[in-house]
């Protein structure tokens, strides 16, 4: 009897211990730096809500170093009051990150200035500001003018501004700034250069539609400069862009086809370069612009990683037709965003043939044409005619990646009821190119064909399975120059690595 009671007592103690363990709040016992790191992923509204979780959480929001205010679905007055109250009550001595996205009106300048004073007095490290101004494509109208004192904040390491204005001349010194991003910011070309020269350890610079009316002459002498990104999709044709950056390692340029001139000078430190256009390929507008594009590629022929869109392939096609055969590339990784139309094929063949060190080739299918444009006998026969020119080429090509392979077929199938055979015909241009690569790449190890995985189900999924089966059979039947070449067909939820 006594043994039974002892056994029951032990069981009871175990149950109590288990209940206590279940009630134990391990999250609350985390060290404060780790808690702050977790809270940095939340908006300030959600951070404040954690004050009801436990006694320790009651005042922790007053000291969080990362403050984030996204747009709120409330009236503007309530939104301003919430930001004012939060910053007024905050007691942390230093702010690591302040992120404000705010619906700005002309009468709100004083309020925003007070937030900038808060950032300055708390030695902010990272400042992100986005002012949702009406008519945001013209930042010079009704936009917030950044106060001069914020550009003297020596603690700033990251500054990202969107839809505001910076007026000069002013005196400033951003001695700690490493990353600068300006998007739809009203700022002059000279002011941009002044900002760069006053940021001696700047490593990253991104400019998006900042000089809509003016030309931009960039001179970047910062030794530590690593990345330069310029997106100028809305420039006028009379403007020009000139870049002088001898120490920059990575360049990404999205330029309007209407920009009159683009000059790249002394970028001998470049290791990777990306060039894209957001309109119809330039050689369809003007052959002179095609020649200009060719000169751009000549300036970056030494890079190891090169990414291009279809208009550059067309520009090289124009050069090919004119028998310009002096440009060669040192790339080991080449990415081309293309539709594989007859206008682009000569340029694609040109750059591959003139890249003897290429090891990785990435083809991103921009769009699949309808039957009237995709089934062109000239396109189908082109790669067969190119084989004699590639007898002593492609000796280093080991990896081929084809991205968005069937991405647009879903829309075509919804518009026109199609069979697997008919859809396969739409992919014939790409299949001819893959057949050419398999037949002429002597050391090819892998060909990876990726496609976005669709989340919806229905008739398309069954058709897609039949199409994949047909594609697999046809690809496996292609002759291969390399015995080690393997073919992989993949669906993916995320963008494959290295997509242009």
C-alpha angles and dihedrals in degrees: 000000000000091000090053092052092049090051091050090049091053091049090049092051091049091052091049091048090050092050091049089049091051091050092047111112106218092174093061091053093057115116115265097248089056092047090051090050091053092047091050088076092059131079116249091252091059092042090057090050090062089069090086095056098084143333093270091053094054097093103014092102089064090068105037110132095210116066121184127182114182122183111292126217092232137089118292092247092056091047092052091046091051094051092045093050094046094051092043093055096042111112104183113124094216134032119210097187135011116185119180127174107182140172099238127206128179092255093057099072095103092052093050091045089058089053089052090051088052090052092049096048092047093052094241116207101192123030122187118180127177119174112197096216122177109249089022092173087075103052093178091073123079093338131143116262111221110235115246095235093067089063089061094056104126094192094062114114098161126034120178118175129181130183100357140101136248116199125198159240096063136136116243143150122197096184095166100039114127103160127041124179123178120183121178089343119157102231135136125243091246091051091054090054091047090053091050095047091047091054102068097178097042111147105169130040126178124179121183121181094327101136103042097158102023136067118250123223108182121194111181114179097161107132093210094051108131110161132035122180123181123181112183106163097146105045121134121247093245093061127087137204123216122179124194110177115143095174101043114119102188128035128187118181128183106179135178115245089227094064107114102216137013120185127181115193132190102342094153093146094061115126099169133025133181125192124186138165126204098207141053110313110280100235089067087063102041135349089216089063088050088056090049089054089051090054090052091056090048089058092056100036090120098062120113097213117044127175122187139176126223097271091065090051088052091048089054088047088059090050090049091054089050090052094242100160108160104092118098132174133218094205122141092182121041126182123187127184104206148151091215092232124158090259092061104038098082090052093048090049090046097055094042092049091048094048104078094169098052113136102164126040119189118192115189112193104223097186140347112230125221121257095272092062103027101055099065117150089210090058094044093053097040099087093046089056090049096057095090089056092056100050092110096029137088092043092143103037107122105155133040120185122190113192131193088013096165099010096122098038091084092063092045091050091051091051096045126025102240138178125226089256092054093048090048088057089057089057094049095103091057092042091053090052093049090048089053092050094048091049096049106033106095099189101029112150105176141011111195118193113191132184134179111261111237117225098205123083131214143090092335093063094059091046090048092055091052091047092050089051092052092046092050092051092049095046093049089052093056115107115251129208091202121061090203095056112124126189122215126187112196141178114209137187094206135048109277115246116269098022111156 
